[in-house]
XYZ file of N, CA and C in Angstrom:
768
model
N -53.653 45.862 -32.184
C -52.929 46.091 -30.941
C -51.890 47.185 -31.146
N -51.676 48.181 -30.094
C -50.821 48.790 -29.927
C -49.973 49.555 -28.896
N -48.811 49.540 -28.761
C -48.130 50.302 -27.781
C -47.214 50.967 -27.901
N -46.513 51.917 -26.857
C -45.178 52.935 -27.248
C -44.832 52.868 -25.787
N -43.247 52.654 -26.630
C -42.193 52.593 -25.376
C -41.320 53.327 -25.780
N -40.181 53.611 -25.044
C -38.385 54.185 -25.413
C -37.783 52.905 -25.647
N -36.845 53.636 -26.418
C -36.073 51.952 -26.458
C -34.683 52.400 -27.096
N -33.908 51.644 -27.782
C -32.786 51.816 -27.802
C -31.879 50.822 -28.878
N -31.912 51.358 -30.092
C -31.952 50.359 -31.078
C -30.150 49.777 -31.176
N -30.636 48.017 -31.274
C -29.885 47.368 -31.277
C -29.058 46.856 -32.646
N -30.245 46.813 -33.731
C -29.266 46.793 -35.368
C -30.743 46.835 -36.098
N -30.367 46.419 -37.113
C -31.363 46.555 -38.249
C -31.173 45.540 -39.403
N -31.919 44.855 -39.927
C -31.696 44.004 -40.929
C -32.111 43.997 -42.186
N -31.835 44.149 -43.784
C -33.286 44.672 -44.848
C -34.026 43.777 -45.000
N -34.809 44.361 -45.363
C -36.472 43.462 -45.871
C -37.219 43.977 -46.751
N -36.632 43.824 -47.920
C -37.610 44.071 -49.228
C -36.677 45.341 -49.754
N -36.974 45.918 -50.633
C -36.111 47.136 -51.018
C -36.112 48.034 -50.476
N -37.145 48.696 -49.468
C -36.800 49.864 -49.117
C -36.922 50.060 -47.477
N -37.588 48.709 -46.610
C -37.640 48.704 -45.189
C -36.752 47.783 -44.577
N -37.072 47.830 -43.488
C -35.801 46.959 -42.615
C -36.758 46.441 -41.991
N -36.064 45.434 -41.089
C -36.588 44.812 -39.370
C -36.019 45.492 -38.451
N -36.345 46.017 -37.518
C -35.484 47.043 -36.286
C -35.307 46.326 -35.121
N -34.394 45.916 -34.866
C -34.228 45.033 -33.146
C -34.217 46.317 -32.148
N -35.150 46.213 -30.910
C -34.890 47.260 -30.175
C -34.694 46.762 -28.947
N -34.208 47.608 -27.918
C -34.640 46.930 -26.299
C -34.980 48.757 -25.388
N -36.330 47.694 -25.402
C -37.125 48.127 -24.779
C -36.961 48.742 -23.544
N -37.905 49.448 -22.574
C -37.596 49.770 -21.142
C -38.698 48.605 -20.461
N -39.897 48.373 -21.076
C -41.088 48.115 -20.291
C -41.415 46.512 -20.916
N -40.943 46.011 -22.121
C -41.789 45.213 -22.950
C -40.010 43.952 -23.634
N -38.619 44.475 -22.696
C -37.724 43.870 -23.446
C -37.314 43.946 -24.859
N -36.724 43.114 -25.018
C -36.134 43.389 -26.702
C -37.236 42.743 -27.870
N -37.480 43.887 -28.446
C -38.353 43.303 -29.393
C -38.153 43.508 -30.937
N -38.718 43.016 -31.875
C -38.191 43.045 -33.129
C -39.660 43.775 -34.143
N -39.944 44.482 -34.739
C -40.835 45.316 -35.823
C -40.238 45.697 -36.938
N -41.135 45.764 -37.917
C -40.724 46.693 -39.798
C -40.928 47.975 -39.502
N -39.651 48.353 -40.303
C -39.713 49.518 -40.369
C -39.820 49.639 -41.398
N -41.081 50.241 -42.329
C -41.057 50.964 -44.114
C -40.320 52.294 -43.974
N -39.660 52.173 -45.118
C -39.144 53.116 -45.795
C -37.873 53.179 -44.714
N -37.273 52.012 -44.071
C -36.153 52.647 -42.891
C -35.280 52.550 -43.389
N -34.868 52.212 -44.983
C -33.459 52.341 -45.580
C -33.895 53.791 -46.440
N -34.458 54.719 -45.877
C -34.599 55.903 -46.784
C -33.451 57.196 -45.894
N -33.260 58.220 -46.619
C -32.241 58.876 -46.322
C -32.072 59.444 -44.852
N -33.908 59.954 -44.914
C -34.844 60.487 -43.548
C -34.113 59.424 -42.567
N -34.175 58.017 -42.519
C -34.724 57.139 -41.407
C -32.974 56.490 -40.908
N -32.284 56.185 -41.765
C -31.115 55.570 -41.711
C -30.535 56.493 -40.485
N -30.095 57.467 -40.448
C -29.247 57.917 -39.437
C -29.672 57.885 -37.909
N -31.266 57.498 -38.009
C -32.341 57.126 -36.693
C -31.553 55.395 -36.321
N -31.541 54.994 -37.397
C -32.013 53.607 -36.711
C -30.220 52.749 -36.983
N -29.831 53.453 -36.096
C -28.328 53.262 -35.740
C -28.255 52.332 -34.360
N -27.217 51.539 -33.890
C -27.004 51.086 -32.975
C -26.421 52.355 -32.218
N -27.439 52.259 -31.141
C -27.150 53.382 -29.492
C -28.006 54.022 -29.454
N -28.675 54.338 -30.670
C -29.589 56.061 -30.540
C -30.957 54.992 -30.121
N -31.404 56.329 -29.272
C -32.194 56.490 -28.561
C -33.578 56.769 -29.102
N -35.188 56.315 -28.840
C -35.889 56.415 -29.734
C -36.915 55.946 -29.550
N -38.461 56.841 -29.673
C -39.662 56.330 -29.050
C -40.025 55.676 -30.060
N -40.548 54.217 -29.566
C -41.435 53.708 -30.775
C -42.766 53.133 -30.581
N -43.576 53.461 -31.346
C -45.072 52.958 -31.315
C -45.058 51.805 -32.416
N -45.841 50.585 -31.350
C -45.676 49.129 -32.501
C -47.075 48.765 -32.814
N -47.341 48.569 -33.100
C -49.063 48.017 -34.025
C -48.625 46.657 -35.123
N -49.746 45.786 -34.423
C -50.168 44.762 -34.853
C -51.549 44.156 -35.110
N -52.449 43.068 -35.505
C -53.415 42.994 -35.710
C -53.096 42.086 -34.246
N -52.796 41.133 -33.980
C -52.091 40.321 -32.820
C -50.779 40.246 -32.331
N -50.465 39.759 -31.100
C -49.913 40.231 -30.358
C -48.674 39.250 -30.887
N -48.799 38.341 -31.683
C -47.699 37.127 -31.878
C -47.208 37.705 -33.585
N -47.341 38.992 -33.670
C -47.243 39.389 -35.248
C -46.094 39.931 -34.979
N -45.139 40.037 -35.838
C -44.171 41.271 -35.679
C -44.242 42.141 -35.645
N -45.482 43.191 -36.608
C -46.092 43.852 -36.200
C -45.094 45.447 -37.151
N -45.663 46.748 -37.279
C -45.045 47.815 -37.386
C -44.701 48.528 -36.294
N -43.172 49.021 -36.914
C -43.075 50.159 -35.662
C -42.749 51.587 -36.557
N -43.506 52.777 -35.517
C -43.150 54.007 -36.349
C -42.031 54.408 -34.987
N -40.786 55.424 -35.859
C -39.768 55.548 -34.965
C -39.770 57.171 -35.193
N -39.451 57.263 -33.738
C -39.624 59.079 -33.197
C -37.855 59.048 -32.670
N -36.722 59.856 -33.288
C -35.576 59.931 -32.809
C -35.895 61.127 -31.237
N -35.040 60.373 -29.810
C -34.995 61.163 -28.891
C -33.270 61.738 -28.664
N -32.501 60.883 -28.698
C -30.935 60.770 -28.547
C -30.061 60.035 -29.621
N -29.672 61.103 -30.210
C -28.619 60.259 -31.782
C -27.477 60.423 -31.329
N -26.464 59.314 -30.632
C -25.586 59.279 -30.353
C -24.790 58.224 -31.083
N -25.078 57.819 -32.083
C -24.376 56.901 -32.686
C -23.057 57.274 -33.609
N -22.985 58.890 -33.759
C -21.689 59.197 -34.495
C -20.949 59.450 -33.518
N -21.275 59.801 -31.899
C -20.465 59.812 -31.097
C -19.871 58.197 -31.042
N -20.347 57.095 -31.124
C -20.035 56.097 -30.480
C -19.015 55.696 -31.448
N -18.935 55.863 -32.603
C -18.360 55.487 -33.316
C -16.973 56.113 -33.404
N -16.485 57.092 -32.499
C -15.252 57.616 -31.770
C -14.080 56.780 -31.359
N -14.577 55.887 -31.036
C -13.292 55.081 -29.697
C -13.807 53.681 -29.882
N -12.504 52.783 -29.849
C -12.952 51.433 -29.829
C -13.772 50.771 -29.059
N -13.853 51.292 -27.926
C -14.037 50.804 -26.513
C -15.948 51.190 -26.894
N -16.414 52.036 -27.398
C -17.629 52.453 -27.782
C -18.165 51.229 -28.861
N -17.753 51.369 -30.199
C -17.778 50.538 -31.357
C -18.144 49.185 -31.320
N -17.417 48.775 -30.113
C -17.353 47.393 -29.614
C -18.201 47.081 -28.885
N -18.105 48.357 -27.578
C -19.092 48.094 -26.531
C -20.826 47.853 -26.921
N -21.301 48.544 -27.820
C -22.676 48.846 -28.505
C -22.856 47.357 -28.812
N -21.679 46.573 -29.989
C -22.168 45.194 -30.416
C -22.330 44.776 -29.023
N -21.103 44.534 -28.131
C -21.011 43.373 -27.363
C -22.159 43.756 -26.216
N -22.650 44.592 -25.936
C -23.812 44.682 -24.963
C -25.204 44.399 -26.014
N -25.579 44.759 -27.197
C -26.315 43.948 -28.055
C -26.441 42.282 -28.265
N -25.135 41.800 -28.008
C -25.650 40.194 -27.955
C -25.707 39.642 -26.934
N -25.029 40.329 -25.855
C -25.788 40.020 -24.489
C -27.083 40.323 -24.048
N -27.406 41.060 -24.570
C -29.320 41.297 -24.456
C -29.874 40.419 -25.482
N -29.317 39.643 -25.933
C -29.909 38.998 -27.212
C -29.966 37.179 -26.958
N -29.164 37.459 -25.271
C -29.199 35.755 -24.444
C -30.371 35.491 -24.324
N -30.939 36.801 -23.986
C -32.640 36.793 -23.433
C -33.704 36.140 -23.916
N -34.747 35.968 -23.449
C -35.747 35.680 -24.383
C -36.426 37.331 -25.167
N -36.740 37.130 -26.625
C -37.333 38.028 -26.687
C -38.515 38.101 -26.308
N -39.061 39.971 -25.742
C -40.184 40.484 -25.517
C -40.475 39.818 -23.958
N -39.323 39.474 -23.422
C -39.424 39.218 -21.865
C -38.501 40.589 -20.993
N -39.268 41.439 -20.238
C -38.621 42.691 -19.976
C -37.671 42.682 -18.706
N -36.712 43.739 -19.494
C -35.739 43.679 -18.071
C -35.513 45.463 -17.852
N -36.181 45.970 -17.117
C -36.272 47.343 -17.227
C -34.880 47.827 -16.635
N -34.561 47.171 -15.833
C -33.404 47.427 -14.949
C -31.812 47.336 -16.050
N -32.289 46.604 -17.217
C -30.894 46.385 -18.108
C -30.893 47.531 -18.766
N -32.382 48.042 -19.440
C -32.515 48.993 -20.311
C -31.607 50.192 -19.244
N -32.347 50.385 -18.529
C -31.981 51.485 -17.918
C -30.189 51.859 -17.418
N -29.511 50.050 -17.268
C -28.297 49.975 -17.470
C -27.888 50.504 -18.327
N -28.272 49.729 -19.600
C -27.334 50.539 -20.903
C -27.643 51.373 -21.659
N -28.541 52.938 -21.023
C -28.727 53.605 -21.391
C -27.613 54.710 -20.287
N -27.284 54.301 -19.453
C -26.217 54.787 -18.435
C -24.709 54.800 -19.251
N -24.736 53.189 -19.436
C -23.209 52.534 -19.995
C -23.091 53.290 -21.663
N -23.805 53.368 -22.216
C -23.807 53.986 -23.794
C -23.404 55.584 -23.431
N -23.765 56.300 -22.372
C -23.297 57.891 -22.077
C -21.819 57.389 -21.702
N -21.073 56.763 -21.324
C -20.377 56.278 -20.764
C -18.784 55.722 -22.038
N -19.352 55.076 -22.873
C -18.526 53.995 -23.284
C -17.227 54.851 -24.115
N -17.090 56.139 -23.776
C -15.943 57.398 -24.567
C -14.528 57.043 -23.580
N -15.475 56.418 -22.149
C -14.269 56.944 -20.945
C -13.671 55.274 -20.721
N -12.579 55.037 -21.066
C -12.570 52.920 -20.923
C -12.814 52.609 -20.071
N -12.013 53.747 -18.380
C -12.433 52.989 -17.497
C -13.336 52.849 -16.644
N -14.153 53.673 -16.749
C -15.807 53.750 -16.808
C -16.456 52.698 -17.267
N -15.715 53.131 -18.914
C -16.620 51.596 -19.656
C -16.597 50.056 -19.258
N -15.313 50.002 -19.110
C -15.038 48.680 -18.324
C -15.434 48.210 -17.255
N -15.344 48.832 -16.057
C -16.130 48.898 -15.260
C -17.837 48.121 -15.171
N -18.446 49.242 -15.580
C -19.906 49.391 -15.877
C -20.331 48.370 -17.125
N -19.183 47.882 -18.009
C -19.554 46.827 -18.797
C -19.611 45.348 -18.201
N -18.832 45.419 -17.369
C -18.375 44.257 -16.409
C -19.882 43.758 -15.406
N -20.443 44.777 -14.859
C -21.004 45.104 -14.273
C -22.659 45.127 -14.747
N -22.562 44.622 -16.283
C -24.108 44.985 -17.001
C -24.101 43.042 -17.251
N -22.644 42.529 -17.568
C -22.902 41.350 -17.420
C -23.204 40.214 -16.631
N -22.566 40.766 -15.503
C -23.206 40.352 -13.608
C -24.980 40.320 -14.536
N -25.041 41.485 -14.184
C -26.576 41.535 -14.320
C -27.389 40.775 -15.410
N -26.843 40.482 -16.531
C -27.760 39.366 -17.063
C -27.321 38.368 -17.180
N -26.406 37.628 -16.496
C -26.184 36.499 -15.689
C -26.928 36.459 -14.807
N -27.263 37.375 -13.985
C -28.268 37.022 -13.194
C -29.891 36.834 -13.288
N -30.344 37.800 -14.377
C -31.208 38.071 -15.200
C -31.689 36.367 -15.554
N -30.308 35.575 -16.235
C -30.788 34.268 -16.790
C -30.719 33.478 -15.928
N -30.450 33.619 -14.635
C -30.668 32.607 -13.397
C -29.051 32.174 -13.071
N -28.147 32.794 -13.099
C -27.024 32.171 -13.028
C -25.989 33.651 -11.863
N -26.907 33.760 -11.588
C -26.387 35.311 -10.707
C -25.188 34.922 -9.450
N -24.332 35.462 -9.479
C -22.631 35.328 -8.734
C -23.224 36.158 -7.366
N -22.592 35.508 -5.905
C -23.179 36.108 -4.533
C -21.988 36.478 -4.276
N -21.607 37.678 -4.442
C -19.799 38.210 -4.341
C -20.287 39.112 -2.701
N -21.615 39.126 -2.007
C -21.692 39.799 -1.002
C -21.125 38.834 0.622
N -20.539 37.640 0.375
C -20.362 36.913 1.777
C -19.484 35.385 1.495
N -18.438 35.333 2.219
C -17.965 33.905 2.199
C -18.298 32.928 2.247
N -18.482 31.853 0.789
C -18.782 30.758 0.856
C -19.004 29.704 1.649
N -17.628 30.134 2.821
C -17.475 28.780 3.276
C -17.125 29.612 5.283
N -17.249 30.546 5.021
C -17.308 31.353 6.456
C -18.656 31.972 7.143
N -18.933 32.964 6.161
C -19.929 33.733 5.945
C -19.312 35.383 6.202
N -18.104 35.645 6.103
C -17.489 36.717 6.835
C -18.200 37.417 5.071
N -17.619 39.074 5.508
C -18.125 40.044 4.650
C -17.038 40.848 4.285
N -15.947 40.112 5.029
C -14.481 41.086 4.876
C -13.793 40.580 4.096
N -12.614 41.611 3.533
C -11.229 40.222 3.095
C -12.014 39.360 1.799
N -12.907 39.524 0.913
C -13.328 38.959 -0.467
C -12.512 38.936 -0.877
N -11.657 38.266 -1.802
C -10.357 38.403 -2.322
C -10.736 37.099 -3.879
N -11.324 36.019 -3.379
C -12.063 35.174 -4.299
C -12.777 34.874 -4.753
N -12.957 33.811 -6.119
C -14.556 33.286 -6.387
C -14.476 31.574 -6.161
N -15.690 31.254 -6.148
C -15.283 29.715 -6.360
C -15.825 29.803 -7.822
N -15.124 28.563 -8.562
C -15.436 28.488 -10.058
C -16.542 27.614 -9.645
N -16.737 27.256 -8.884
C -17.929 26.017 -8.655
C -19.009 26.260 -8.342
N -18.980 27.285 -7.170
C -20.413 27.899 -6.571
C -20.934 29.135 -7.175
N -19.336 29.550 -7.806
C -19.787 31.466 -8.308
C -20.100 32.378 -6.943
N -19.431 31.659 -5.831
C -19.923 32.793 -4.427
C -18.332 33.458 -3.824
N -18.319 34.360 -3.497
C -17.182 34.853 -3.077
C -16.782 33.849 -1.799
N -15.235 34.043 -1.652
C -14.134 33.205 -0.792
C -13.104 34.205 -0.160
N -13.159 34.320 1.102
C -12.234 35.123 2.106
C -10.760 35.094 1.916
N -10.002 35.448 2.006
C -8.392 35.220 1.972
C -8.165 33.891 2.699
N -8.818 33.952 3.910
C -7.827 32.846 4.819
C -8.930 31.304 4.379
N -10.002 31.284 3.771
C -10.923 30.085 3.747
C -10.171 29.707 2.538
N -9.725 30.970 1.282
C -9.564 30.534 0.224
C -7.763 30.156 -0.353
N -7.201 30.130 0.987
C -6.078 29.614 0.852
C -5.492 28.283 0.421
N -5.672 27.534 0.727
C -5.535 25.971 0.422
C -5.906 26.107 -1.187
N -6.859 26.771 -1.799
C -6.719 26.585 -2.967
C -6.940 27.748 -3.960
N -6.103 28.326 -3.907
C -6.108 29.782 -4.313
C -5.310 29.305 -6.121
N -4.923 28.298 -6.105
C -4.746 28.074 -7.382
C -5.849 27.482 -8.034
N -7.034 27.159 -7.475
C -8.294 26.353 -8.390
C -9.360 28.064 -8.051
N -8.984 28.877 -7.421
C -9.636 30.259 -7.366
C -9.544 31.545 -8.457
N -11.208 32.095 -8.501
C -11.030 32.928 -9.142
C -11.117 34.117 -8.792
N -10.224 35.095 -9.572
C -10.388 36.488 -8.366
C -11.159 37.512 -8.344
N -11.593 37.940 -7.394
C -12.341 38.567 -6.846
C -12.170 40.016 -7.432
N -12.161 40.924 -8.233
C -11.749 42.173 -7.960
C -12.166 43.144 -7.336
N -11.817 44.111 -6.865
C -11.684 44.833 -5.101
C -12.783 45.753 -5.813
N -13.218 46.125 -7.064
C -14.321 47.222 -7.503
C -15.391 46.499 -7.110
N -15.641 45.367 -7.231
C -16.904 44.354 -6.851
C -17.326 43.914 -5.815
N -15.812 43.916 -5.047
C -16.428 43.170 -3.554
C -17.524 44.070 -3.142
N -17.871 43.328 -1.499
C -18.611 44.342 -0.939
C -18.238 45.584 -0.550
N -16.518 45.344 0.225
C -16.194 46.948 0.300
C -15.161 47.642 -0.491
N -15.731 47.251 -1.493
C -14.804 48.055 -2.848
C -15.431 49.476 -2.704
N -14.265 50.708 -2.975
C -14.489 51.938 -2.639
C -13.108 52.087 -3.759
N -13.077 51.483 -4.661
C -11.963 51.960 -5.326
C -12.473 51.555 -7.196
N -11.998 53.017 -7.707
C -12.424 52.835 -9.471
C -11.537 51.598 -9.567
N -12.171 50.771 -11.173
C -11.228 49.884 -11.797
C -9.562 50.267 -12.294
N -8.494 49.193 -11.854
C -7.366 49.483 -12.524
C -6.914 48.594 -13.618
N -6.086 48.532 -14.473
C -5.818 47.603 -15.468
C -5.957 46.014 -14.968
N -5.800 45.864 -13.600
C -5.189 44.484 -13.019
C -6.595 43.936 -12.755
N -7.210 44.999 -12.097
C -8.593 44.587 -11.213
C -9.660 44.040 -11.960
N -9.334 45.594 -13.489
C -10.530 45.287 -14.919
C -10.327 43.645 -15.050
N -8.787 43.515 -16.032
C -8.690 42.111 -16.362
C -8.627 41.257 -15.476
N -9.094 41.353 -14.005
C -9.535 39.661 -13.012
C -11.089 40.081 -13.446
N -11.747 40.939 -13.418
C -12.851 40.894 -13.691
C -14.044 40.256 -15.506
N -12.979 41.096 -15.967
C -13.146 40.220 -17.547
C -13.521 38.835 -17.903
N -12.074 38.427 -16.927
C -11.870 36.921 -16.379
C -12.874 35.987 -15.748
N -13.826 36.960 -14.872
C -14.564 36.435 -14.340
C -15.747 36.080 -14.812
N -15.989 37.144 -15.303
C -17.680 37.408 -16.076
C -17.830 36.394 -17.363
N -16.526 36.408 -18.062
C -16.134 35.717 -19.348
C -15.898 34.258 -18.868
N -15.686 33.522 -17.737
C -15.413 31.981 -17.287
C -17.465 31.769 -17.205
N -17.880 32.736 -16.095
C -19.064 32.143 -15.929
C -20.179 32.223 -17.329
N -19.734 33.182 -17.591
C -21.144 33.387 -18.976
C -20.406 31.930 -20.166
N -19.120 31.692 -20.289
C -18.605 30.473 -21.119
C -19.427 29.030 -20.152
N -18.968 28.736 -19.108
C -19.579 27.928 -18.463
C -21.499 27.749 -18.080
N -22.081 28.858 -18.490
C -23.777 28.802 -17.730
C -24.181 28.720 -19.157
N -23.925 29.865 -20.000
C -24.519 30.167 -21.214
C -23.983 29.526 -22.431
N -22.497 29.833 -22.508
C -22.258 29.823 -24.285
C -22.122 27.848 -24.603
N -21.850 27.898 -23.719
C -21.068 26.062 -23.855
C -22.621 25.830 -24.037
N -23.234 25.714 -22.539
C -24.887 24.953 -23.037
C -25.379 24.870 -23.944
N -25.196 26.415 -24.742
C -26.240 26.596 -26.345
C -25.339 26.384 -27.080
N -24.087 25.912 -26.866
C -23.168 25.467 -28.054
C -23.446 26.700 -29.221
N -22.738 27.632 -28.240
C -22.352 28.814 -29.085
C -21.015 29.442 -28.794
N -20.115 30.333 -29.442
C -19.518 31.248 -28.991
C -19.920 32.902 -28.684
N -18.684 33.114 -27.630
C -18.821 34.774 -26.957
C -18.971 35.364 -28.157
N -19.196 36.532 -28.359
C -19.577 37.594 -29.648
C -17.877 38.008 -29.879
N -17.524 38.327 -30.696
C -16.265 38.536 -31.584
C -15.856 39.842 -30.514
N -16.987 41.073 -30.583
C -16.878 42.409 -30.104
C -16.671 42.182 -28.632
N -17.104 41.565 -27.704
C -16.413 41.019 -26.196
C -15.119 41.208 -26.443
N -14.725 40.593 -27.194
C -13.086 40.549 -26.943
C -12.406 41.447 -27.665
N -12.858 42.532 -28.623
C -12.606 43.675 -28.913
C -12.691 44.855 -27.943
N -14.162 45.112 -27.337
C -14.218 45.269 -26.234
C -13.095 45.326 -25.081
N -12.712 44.039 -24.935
C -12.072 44.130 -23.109
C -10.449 44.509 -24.157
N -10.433 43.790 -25.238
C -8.421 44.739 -25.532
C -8.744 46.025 -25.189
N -9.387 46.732 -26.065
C -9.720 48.154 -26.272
C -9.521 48.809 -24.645
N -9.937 48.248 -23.775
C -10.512 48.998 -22.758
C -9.114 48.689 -21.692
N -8.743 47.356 -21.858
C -7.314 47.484 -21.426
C -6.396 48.273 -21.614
N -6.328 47.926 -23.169
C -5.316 48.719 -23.746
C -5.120 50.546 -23.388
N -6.157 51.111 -23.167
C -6.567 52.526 -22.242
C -5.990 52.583 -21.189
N -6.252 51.451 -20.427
C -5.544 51.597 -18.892
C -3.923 50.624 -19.057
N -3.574 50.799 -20.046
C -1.899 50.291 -20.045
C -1.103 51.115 -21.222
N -0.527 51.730 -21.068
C 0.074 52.529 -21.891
C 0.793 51.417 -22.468
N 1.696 50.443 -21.739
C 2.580 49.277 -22.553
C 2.052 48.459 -24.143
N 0.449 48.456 -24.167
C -0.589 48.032 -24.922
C -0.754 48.709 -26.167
N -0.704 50.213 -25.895
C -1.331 50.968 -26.740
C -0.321 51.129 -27.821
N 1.182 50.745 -28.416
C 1.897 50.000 -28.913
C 1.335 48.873 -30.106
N 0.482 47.923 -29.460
C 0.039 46.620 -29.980
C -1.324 47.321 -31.053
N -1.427 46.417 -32.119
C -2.085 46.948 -33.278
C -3.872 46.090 -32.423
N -4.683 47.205 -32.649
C -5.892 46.812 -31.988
C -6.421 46.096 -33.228
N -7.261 45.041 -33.003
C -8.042 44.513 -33.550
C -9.439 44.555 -34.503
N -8.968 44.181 -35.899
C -9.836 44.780 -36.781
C -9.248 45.823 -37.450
N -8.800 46.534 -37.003
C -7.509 47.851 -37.360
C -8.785 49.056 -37.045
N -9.427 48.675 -35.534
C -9.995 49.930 -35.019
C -9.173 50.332 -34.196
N -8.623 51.589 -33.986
C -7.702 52.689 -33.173
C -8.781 52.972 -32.247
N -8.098 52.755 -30.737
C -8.970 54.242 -29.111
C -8.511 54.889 -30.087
């Protein structure tokens, strides 16, 4: 058996002295895992970086094999990424969120996300943003998708201002009054008529948000924790949009 896709390598693990295992995610076929021979050689190492970009043809005798992959470099952006915290971080922490998935179940629409968000992850509040925004999406991806387009308990389309922690559906100002202390907030980049970039305040209600539901649907169920780099991630990207922050020693002792 064989096929070739683009894909977009996620890490690498060794196997034997001189090859690896290559985690990739896919455009057409999801995240999938193949050997790479000879991928700890001088040639292959700077290919098979987390971010870079990269056609691969996989061959197997069957389809349940792991199978080989030969790797064709298209986009080596991995010494760029390794620039800014907000990058460094972003690469892991969007890697173990594609890694909720099942493997070799495709999500073309993610690939194509974080091949957007990886051009992206230099600028924080871009990154933040659009990182925020990749996790909506595989929350929804795993069946747990947030309806931030209409009031829970009205149906109005205006005035989003909330979430319910209960339903995950957006809540109007005036429905979500009475309990605006058991509410979560809404930020104005997400609503429906958000027409405004992320600001430090808006990012962190949003952080907030994405990080309550993926703890509550995903991590608690599988009795796991968030990935370390999430929360490297959202300092980093704060810390960009708050000058008061950029003061505070970042985590790990990676410097924006």
């Amino acid at each position: 058996m064989q096929w070739q896709d683009h894909a977009i390598i996620l890490g690498v693990k060794r196997h034997g002295e001189t090859s690896v295992i290559a985690e990739v995610m896919t455009r057409d076929r999801g995240r999938h895992l193949g050997l790479v021979r000879s991928g700890r050689s001088r040639a292959m190492q700077p290919v098979l970086q987390a971010g870079n970009a990269v056609e691969v043809t996989w061959r197997a005798r069957l389809d349940e094999h792991l199978g080989d992959f030969r790797v064709e470099p298209v986009t080596l952006r991995a010494a760029r990424l390794m620039e800014t915290a907000t990058a460094v971080y972003g690469v892991q922490a969007m890697g173990a969120l594609l890694r909720l998935l099942p493997e070799r179940d495709p999500h073309p629409h993610l690939f194509d996300a974080l091949e957007v968000i990886l051009d992206h992850l230099h600028n924080p509040a871009d990154a933040g943003e659009l990182f925020v925004r990749f996790e909506l999406a595989v929350l929804n991806d795993l069946g747990f998708g947030l309806d931030l387009a209409e009031c829970a308990a009205t149906g109005a389309r205006s005035d989003l201002v909330y979430v319910s922690p209960k339903s995950g559906r957006a809540v109007s100002r005036t429905a979500g009054a009475p309990w605006v202390d058991k509410m979560l907030l809404l930020p104005p980049f997400l609503s429906a008529e958000g027409n405004h970039a992320a600001d430090f305040d808006s990012l962190a209600a949003a952080f907030r948000l994405t990080g309550f539901f993926l703890h509550r649907h995903v991590y608690e169920p599988r009795g796991i924790e968030a990935a370390a780099a999430r929360d490297g991630f959202v300092q980093a990207a704060l810390k960009a949009l708050n000058p008061a922050l950029r003061k505070l020693s970042p985590p790990n002792g990676i410097s924006a």
